[in-house]
Coordinates of N, CA and C and ligand atoms in Angstrom, one line a residue:
X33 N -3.1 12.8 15.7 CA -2.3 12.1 14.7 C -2.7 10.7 14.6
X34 N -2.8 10.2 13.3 CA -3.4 9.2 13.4 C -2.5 8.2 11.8
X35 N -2.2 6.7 13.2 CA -1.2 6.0 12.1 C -1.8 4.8 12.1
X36 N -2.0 4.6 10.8 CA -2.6 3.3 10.2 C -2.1 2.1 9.3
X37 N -2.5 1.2 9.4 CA -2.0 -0.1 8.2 C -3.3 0.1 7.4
X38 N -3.1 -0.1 5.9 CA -4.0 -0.6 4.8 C -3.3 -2.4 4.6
X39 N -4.4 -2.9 4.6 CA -4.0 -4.5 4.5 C -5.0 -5.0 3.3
X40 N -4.5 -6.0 2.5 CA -5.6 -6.1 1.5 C -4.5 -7.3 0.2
X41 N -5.6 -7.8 -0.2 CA -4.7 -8.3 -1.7 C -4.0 -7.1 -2.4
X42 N -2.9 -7.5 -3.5 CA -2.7 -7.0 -4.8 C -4.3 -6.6 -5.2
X43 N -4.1 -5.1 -5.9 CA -5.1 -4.8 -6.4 C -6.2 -4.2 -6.3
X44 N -6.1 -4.1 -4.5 CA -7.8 -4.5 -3.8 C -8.0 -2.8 -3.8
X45 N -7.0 -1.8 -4.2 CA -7.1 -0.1 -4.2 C -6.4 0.3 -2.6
X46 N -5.6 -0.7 -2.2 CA -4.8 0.4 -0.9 C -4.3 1.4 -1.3
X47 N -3.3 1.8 -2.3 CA -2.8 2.5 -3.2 C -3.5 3.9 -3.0
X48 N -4.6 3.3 -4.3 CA -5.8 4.3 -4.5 C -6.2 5.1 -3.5
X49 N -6.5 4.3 -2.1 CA -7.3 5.1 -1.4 C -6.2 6.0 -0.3
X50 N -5.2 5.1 0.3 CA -4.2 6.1 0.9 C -3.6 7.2 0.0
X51 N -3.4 7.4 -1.3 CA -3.2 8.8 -2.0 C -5.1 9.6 -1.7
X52 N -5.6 9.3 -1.6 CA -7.1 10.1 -1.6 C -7.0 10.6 -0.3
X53 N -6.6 9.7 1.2 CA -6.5 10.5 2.3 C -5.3 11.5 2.4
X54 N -4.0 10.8 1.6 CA -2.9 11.9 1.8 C -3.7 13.4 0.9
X55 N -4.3 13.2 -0.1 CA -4.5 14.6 -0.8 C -5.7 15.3 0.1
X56 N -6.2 14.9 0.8 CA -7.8 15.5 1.8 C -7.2 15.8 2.8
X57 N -6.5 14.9 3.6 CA -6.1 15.2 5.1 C -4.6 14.9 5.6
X58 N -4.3 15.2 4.7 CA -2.3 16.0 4.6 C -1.6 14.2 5.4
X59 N -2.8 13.1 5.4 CA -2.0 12.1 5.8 C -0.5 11.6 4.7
X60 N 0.5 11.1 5.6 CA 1.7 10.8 5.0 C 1.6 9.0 4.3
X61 N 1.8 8.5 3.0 CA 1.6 7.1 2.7 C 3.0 6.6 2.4
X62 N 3.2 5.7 3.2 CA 4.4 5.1 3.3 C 3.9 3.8 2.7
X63 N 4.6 3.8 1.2 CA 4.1 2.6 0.6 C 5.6 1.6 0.7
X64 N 5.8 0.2 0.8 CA 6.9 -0.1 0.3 C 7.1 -0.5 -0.6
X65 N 6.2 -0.9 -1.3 CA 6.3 -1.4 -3.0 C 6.7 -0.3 -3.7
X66 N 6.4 1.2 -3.3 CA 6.8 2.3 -3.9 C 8.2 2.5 -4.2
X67 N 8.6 2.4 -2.6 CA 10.2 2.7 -2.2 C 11.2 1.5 -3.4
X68 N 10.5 0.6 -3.4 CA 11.3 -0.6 -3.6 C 11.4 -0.6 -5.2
X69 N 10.2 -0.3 -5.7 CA 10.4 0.2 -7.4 C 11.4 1.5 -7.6
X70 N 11.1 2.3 -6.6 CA 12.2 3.5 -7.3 C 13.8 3.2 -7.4
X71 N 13.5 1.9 -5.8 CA 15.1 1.9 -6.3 C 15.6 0.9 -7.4
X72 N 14.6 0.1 -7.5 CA 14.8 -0.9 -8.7 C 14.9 0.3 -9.9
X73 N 14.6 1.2 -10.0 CA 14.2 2.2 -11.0 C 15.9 2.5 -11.6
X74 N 16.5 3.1 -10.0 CA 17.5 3.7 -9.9 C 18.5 2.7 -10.1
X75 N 18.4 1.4 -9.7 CA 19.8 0.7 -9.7 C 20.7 0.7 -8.5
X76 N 20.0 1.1 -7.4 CA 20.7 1.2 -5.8 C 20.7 0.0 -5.9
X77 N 21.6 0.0 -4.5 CA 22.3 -1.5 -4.1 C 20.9 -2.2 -3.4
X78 N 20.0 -1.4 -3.4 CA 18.9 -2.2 -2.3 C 18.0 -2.5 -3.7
X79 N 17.8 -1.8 -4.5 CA 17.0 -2.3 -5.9 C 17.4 -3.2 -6.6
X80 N 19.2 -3.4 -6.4 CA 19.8 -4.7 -7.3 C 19.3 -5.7 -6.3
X81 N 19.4 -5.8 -5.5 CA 18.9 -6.6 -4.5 C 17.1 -6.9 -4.3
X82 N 16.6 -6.2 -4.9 CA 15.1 -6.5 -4.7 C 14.7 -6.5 -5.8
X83 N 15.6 -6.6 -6.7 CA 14.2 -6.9 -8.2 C 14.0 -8.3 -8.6
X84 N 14.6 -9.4 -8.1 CA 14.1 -10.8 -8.7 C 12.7 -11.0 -7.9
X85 N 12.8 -10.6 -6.4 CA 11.8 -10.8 -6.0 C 10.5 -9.8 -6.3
X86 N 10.4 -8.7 -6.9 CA 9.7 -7.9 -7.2 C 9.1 -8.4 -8.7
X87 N 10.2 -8.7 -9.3 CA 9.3 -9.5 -10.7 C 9.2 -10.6 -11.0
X88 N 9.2 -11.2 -9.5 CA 8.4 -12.8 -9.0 C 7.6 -12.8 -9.1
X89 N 7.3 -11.7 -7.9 CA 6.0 -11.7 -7.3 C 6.0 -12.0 -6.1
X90 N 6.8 -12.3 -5.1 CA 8.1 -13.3 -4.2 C 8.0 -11.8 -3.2
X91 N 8.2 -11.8 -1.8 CA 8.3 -11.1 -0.6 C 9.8 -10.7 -0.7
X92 N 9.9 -9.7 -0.4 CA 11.7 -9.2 -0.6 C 11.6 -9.6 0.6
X93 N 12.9 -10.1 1.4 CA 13.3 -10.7 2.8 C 13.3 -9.9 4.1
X94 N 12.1 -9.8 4.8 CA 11.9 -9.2 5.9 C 12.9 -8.3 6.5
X95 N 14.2 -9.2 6.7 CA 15.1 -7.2 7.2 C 15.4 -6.8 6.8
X96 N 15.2 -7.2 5.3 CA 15.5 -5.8 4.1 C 14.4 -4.9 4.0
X97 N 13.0 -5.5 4.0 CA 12.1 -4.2 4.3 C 12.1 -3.5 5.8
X98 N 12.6 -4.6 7.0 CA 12.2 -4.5 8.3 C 13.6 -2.6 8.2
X99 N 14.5 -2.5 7.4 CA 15.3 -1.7 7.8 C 15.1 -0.4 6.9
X100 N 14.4 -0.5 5.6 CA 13.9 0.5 5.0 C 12.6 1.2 5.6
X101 N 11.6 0.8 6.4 CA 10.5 1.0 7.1 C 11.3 1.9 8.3
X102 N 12.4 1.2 9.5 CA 12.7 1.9 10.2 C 13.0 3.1 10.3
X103 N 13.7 3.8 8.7 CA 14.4 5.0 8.9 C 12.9 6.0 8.7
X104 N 12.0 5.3 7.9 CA 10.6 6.3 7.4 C 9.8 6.7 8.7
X105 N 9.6 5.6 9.2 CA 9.2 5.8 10.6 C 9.6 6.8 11.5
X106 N 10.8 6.7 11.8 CA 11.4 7.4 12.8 C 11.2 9.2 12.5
X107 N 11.3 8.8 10.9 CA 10.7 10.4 10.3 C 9.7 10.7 10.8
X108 N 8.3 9.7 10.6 CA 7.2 10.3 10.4 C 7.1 10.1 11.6
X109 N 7.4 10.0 12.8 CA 6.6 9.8 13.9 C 7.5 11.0 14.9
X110 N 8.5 11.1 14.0 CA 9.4 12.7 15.2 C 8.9 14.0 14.1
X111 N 7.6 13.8 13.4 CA 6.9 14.5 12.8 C 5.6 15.1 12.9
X112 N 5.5 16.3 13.3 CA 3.9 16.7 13.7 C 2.9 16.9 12.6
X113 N 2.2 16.0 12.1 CA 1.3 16.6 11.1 C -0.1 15.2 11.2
X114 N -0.6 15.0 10.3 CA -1.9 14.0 10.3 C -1.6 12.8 10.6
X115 N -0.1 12.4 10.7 CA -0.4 11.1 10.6 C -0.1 10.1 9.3
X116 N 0.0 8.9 9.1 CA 0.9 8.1 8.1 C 0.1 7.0 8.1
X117 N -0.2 6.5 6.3 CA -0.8 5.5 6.4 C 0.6 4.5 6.3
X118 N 0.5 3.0 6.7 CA 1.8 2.0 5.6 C 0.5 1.0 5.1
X119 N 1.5 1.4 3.8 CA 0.8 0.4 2.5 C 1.4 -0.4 2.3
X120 N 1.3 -1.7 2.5 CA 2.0 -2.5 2.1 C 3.3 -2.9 3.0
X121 N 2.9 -2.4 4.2 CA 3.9 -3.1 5.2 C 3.1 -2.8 6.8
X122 N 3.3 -4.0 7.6 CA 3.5 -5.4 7.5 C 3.1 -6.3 6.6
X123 N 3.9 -7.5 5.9 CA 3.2 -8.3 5.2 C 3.5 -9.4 5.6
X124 N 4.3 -9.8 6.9 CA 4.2 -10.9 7.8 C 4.3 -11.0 8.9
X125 N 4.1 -12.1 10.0 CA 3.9 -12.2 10.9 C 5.4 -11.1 11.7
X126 N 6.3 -11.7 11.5 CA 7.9 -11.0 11.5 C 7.9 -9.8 11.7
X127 N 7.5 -9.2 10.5 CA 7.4 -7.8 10.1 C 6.8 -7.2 11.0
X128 N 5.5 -7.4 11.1 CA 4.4 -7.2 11.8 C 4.8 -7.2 13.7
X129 N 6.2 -8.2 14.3 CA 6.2 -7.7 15.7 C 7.4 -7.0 15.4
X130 N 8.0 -7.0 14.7 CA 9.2 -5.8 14.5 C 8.6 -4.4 14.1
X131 N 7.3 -4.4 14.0 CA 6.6 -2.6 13.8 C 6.7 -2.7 15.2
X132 N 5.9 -3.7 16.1 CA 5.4 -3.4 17.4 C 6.5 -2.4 18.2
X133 N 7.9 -3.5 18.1 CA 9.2 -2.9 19.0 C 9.7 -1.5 18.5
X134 N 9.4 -1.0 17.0 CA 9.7 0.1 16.5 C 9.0 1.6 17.2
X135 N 7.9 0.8 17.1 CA 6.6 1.9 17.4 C 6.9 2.1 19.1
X136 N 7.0 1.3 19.8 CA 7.5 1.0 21.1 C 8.4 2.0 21.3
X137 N 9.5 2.0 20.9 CA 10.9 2.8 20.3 C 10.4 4.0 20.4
X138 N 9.8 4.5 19.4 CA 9.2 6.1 19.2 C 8.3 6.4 19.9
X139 N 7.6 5.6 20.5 CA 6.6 5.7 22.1 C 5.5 6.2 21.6
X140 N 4.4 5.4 20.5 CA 3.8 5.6 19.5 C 3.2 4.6 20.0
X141 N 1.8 4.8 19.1 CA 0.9 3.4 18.8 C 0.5 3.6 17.5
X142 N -0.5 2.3 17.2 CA -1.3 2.2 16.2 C -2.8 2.7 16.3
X143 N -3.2 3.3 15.5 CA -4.6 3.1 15.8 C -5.8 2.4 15.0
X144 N -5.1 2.1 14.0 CA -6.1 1.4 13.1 C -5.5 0.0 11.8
X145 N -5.7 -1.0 11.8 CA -5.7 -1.7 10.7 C -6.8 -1.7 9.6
X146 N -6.9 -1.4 8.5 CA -7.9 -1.4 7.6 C -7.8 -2.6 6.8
X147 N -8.4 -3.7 6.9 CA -8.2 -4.8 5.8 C -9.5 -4.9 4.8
X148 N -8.9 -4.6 3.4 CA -9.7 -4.3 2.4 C -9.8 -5.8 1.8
X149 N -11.5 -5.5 1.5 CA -11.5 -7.6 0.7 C -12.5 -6.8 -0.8
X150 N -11.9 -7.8 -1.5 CA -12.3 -7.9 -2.8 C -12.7 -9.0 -3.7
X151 N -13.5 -9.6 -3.8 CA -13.6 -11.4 -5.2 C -12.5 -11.2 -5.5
X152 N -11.6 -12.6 -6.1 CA -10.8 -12.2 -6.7 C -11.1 -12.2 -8.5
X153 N -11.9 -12.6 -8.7 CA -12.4 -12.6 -10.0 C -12.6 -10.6 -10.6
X154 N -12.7 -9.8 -9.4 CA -12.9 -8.2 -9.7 C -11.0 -8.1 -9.4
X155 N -10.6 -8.6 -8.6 CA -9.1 -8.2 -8.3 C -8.5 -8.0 -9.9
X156 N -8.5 -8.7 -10.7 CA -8.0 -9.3 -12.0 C -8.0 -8.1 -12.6
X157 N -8.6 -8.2 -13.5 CA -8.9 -6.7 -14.2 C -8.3 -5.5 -13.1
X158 N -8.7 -5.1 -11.8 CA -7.9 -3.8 -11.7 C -6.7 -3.7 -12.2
X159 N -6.2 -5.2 -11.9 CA -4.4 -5.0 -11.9 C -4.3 -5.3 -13.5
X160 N -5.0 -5.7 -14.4 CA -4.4 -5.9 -15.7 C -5.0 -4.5 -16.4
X161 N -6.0 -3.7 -15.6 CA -6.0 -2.4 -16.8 C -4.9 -0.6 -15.8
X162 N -4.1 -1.6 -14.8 CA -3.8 -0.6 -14.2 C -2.7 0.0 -14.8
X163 N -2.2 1.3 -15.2 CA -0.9 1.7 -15.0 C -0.6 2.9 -14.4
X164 N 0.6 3.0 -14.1 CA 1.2 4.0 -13.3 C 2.0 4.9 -13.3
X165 N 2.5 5.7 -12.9 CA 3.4 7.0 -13.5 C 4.7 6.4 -12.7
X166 N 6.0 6.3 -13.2 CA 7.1 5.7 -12.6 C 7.3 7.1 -11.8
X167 N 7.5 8.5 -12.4 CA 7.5 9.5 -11.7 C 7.3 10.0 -10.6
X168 N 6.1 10.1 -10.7 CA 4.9 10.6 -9.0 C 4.4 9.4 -8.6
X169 N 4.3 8.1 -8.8 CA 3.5 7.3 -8.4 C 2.0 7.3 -8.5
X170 N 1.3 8.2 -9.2 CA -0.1 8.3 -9.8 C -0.5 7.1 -10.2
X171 N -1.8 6.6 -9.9 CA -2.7 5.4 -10.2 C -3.3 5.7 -10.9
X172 N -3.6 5.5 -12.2 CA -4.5 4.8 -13.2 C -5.3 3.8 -13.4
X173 N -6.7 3.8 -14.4 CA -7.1 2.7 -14.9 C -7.6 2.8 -15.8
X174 N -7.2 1.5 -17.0 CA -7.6 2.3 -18.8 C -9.0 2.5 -18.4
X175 N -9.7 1.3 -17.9 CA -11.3 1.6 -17.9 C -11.6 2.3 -16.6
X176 N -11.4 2.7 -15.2 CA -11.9 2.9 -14.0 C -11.7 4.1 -13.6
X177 N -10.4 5.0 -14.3 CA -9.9 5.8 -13.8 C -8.3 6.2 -14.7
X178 N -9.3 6.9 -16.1 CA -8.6 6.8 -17.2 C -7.8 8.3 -17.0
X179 N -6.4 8.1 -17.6 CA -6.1 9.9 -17.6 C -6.5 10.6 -18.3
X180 N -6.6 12.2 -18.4 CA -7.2 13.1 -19.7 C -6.3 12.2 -20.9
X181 N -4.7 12.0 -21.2 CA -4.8 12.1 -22.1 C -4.3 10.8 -22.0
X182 N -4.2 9.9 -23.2 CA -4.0 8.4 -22.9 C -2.6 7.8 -22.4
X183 N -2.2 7.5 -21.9 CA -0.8 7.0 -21.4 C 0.3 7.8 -21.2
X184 N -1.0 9.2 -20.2 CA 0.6 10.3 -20.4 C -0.1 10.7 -18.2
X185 N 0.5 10.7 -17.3 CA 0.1 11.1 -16.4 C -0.1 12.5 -16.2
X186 N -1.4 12.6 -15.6 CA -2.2 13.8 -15.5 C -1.2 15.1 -15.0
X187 N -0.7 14.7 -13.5 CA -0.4 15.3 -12.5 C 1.5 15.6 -13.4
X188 N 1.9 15.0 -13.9 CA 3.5 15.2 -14.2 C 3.9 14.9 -15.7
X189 N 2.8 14.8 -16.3 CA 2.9 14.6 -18.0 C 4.0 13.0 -18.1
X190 N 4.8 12.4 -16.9 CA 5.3 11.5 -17.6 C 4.5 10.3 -17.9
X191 N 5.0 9.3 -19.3 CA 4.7 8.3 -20.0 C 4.2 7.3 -18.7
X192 N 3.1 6.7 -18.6 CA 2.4 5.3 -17.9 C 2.7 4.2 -18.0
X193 N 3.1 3.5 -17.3 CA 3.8 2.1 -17.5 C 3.0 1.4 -16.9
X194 N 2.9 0.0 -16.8 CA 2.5 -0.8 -16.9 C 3.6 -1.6 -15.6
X195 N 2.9 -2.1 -14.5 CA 3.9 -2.7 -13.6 C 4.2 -4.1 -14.5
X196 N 5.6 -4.1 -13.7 CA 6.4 -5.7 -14.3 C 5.7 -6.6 -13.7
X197 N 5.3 -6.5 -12.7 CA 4.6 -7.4 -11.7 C 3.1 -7.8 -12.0
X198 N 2.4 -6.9 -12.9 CA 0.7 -7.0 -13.1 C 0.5 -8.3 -14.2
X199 N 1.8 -8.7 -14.9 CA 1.8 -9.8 -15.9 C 0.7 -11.4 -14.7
X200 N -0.5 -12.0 -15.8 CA -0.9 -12.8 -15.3 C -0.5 -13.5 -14.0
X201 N 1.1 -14.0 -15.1 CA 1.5 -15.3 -14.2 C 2.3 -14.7 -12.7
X202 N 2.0 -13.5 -12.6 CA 3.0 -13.1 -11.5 C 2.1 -12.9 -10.8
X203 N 0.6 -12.2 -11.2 CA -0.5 -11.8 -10.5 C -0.8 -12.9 -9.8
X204 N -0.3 -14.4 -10.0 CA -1.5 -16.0 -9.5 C -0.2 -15.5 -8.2
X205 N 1.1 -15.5 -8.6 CA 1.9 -16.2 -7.6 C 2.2 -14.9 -6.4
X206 N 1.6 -14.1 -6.5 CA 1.7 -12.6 -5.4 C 0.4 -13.1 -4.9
X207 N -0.9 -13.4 -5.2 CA -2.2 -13.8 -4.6 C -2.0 -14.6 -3.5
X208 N -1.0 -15.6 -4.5 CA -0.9 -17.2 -3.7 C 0.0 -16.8 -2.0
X209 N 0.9 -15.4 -2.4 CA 1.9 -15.4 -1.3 C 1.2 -14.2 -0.4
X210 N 0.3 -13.8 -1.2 CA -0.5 -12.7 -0.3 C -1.4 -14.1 1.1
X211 N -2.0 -14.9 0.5 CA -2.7 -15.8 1.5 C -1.9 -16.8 2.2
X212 N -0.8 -17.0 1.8 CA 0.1 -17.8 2.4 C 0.7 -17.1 4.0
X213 N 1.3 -15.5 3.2 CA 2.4 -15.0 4.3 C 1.8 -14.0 4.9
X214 N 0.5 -12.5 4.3 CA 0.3 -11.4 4.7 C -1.4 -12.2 5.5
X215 N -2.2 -13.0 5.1 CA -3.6 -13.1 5.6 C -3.7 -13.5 7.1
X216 N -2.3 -14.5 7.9 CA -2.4 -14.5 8.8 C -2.6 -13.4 9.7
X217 N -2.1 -12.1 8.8 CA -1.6 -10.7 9.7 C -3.4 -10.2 10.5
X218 N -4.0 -10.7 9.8 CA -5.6 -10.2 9.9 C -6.2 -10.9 11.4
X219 N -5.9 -12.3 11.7 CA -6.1 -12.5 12.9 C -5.5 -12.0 14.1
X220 N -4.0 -11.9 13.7 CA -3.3 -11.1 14.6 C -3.6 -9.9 15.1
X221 N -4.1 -9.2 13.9 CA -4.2 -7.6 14.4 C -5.9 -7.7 15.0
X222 N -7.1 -8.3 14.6 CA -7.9 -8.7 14.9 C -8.0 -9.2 16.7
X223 N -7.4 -9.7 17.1 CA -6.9 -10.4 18.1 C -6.5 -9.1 19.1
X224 N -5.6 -8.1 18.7 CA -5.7 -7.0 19.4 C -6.1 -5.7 19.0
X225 N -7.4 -6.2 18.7 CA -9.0 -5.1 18.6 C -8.5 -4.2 17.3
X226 N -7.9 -4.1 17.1 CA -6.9 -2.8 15.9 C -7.8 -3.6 14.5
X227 N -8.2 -4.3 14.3 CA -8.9 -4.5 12.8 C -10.4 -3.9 12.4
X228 N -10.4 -3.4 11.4 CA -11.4 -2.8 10.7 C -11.9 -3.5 9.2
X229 N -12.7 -4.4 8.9 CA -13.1 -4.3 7.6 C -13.6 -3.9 6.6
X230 N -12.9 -3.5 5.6 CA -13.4 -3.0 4.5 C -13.8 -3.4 3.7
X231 N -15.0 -3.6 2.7 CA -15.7 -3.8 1.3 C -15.3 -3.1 0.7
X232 N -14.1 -3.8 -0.3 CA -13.4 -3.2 -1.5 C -14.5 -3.0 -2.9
X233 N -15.2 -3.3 -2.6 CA -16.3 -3.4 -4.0 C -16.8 -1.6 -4.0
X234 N -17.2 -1.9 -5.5 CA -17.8 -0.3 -6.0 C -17.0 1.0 -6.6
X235 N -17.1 2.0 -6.5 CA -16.6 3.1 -7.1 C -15.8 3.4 -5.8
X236 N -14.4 4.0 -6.6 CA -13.4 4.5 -5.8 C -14.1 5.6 -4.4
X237 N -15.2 6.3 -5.0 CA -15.7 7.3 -3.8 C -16.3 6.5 -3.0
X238 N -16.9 5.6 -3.4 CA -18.3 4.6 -2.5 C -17.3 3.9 -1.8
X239 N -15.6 2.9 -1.6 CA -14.7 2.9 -0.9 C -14.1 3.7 -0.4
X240 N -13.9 5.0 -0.1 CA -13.3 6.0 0.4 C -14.4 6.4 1.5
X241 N -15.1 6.2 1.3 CA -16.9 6.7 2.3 C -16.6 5.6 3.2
X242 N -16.3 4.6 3.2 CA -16.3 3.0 3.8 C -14.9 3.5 5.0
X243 N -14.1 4.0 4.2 CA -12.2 3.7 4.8 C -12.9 5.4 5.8
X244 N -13.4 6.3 5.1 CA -13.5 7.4 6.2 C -14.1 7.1 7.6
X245 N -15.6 6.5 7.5 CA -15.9 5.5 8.3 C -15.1 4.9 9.4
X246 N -14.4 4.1 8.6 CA -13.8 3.2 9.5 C -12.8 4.1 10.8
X247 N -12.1 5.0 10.1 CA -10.8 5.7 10.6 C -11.3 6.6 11.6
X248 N -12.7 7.4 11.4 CA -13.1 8.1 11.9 C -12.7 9.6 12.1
X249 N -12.9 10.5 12.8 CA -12.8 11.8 12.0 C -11.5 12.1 11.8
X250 N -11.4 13.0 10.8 CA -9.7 13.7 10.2 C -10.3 15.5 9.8
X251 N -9.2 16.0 10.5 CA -9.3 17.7 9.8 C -9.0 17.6 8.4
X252 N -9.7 18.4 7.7 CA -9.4 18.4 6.0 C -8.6 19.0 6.0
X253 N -7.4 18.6 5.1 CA -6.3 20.0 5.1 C -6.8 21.3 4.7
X254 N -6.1 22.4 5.2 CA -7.1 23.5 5.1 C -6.0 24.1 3.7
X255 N -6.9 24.2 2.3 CA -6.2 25.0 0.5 C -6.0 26.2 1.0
X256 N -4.4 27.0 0.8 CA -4.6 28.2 0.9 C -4.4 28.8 -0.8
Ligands
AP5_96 P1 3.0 -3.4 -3.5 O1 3.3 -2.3 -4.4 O2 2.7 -3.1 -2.1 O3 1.8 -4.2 -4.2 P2 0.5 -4.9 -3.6 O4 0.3 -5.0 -2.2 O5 0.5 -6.3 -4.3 O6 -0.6 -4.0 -4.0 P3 -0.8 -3.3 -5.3 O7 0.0 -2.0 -5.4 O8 -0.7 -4.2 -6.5 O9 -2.4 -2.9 -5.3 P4 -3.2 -1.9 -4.4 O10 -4.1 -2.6 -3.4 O11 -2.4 -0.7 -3.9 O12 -4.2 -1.4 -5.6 P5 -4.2 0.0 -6.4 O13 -4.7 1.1 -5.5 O14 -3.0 0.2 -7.2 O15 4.2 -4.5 -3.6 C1 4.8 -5.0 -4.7 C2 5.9 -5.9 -4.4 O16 6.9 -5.3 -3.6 C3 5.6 -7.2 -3.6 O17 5.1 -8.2 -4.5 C4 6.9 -7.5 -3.0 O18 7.8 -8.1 -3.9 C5 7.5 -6.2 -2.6 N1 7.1 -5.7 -1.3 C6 6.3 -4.6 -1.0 N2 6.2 -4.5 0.3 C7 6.8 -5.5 0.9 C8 7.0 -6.0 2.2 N3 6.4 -5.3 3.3 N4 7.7 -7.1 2.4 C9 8.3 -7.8 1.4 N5 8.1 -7.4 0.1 C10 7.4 -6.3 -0.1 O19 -5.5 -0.3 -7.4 C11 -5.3 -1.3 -8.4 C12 -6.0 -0.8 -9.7 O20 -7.4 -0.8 -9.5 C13 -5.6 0.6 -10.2 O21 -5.6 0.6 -11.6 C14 -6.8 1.5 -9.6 O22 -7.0 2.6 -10.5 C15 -8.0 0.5 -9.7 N6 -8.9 0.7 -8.6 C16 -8.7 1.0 -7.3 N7 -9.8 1.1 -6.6 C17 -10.8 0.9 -7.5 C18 -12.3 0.8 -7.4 N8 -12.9 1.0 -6.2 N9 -13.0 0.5 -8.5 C19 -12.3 0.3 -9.7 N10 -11.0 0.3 -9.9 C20 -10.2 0.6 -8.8

């Protein structure tokens, strides 16, 4: 069983690539920007609560995600199967020793950090031709990774949206807070041996060759 962090800017394809190992090797992706849009979606008391900061661009407040992570966790790890990526969580130092004591808790480890780097001049464009299915959470790109049909998702026919968050001026100020709050996380985890680098550059398969690499072997889920 094998549990991982994807670490990386806005944009850099964590997304992308943890749905590619959940569909190959039955891994589980625990995104929290996922969780946190659906409920913005729905209008829960945790979505009224997290949408200024989500259409900032702004970090929703550490025990708010530190307590939505806990209950996923507890799932996936009193769970027998491949293993769980988290995307998009830790994204601070905080966060990051409150996984420690969790994991602790479930009598678990980590085995891998993946930190994905990308120019940011290529970051741009992913995020302004991206959209996404509010539905299934399916990734798109008008140019990179277009659907059959135009703005309709492949996998669930529903309509492609456009994140609130991929607007220019939100894209400078999520970058700005990505290297402010989540980059220190890189020395940290670096520091106890758990870091792996990734070159986010090239075709979605030519990064997936990179992240398989890194992770090291996985059973393919077996199609019946
Ligand atoms: P979150 O949803 O986690 O956003 P993010 O980390 O900024 O990352 P993205 O989802 O934008 O990008 P990605 O790296 O997954 O790229 P993708 O695969 O989609 O968080 C959103 C917000 O939620 C935060 O700002 C914050 O407010 C809140 N939040 C979440 N977690 C939190 C936490 N722990 N604490 C506090 N607040 C939290 O790819 C991008 C595009 O590029 C796609 O169109 C894709 O098709 C394309 N693409 C991917 N790979 C390639 C490739 N190799 N070549 C060409 N195109 C590619």
């Amino acid at each position: 069983m094998k549990r991982l962090i994807f670490l990386g800017p806005p944009g850099v394809g964590k997304g992308t690539q943890a749905k590619k190992l959940s569909e190959r090797y039955g891994l589980r992706q625990i995104s929290t920007g996922d969780i946190l849009r659906e409920a913005v979606q729905q209008a829960t008391p945790l979505g009224i609560q997290a949408r200024s900061y989500l259409q900032s661009g702004k970090l929703v407040p550490d025990e708010v995600v530190i307590n939505i992570i806990g209950e996923s966790l507890k799932r996936a790890d009193s769970h027998l199967g491949a293993g769980y990526i988290l995307d998009g969580f830790p994204r601070t130092v905080l966060q990051a020793e409150a996984l420690e004591k969790m994991l602790k808790q479930n009598r678990v480890s980590l085995d891998k950090v993946l930190s994905f780097s990308l120019n940011e001049t290529e970051l741009i464009p992913r995020l302004s031709g991206r959209r996404s299915c509010p539905s299934c959470h399916a990734i798109y790109h008008t140019e990179f990774n277009p659907p059959k049909k135009a703005g309709q998702c492949d996998r669930c026919q529903a309509a492609l949206t456009l994140r609130e968050d991929d607007k220019p001026e939100t894209v400078r100020e999520r970058l700005k807070v990505y290297r402010r709050e989540t980059a220190p996380l890189l020395d940290y985890y670096r520091q106890k041996g758990l870091l792996a680098d990734v070159d986010a550059a090239g075709s979605m398969e030519d990064v997936l060759k990179r992240v398989q690499q890194a992770i090291g072997d996985l059973p393919a889920v077996q199609k019946v």
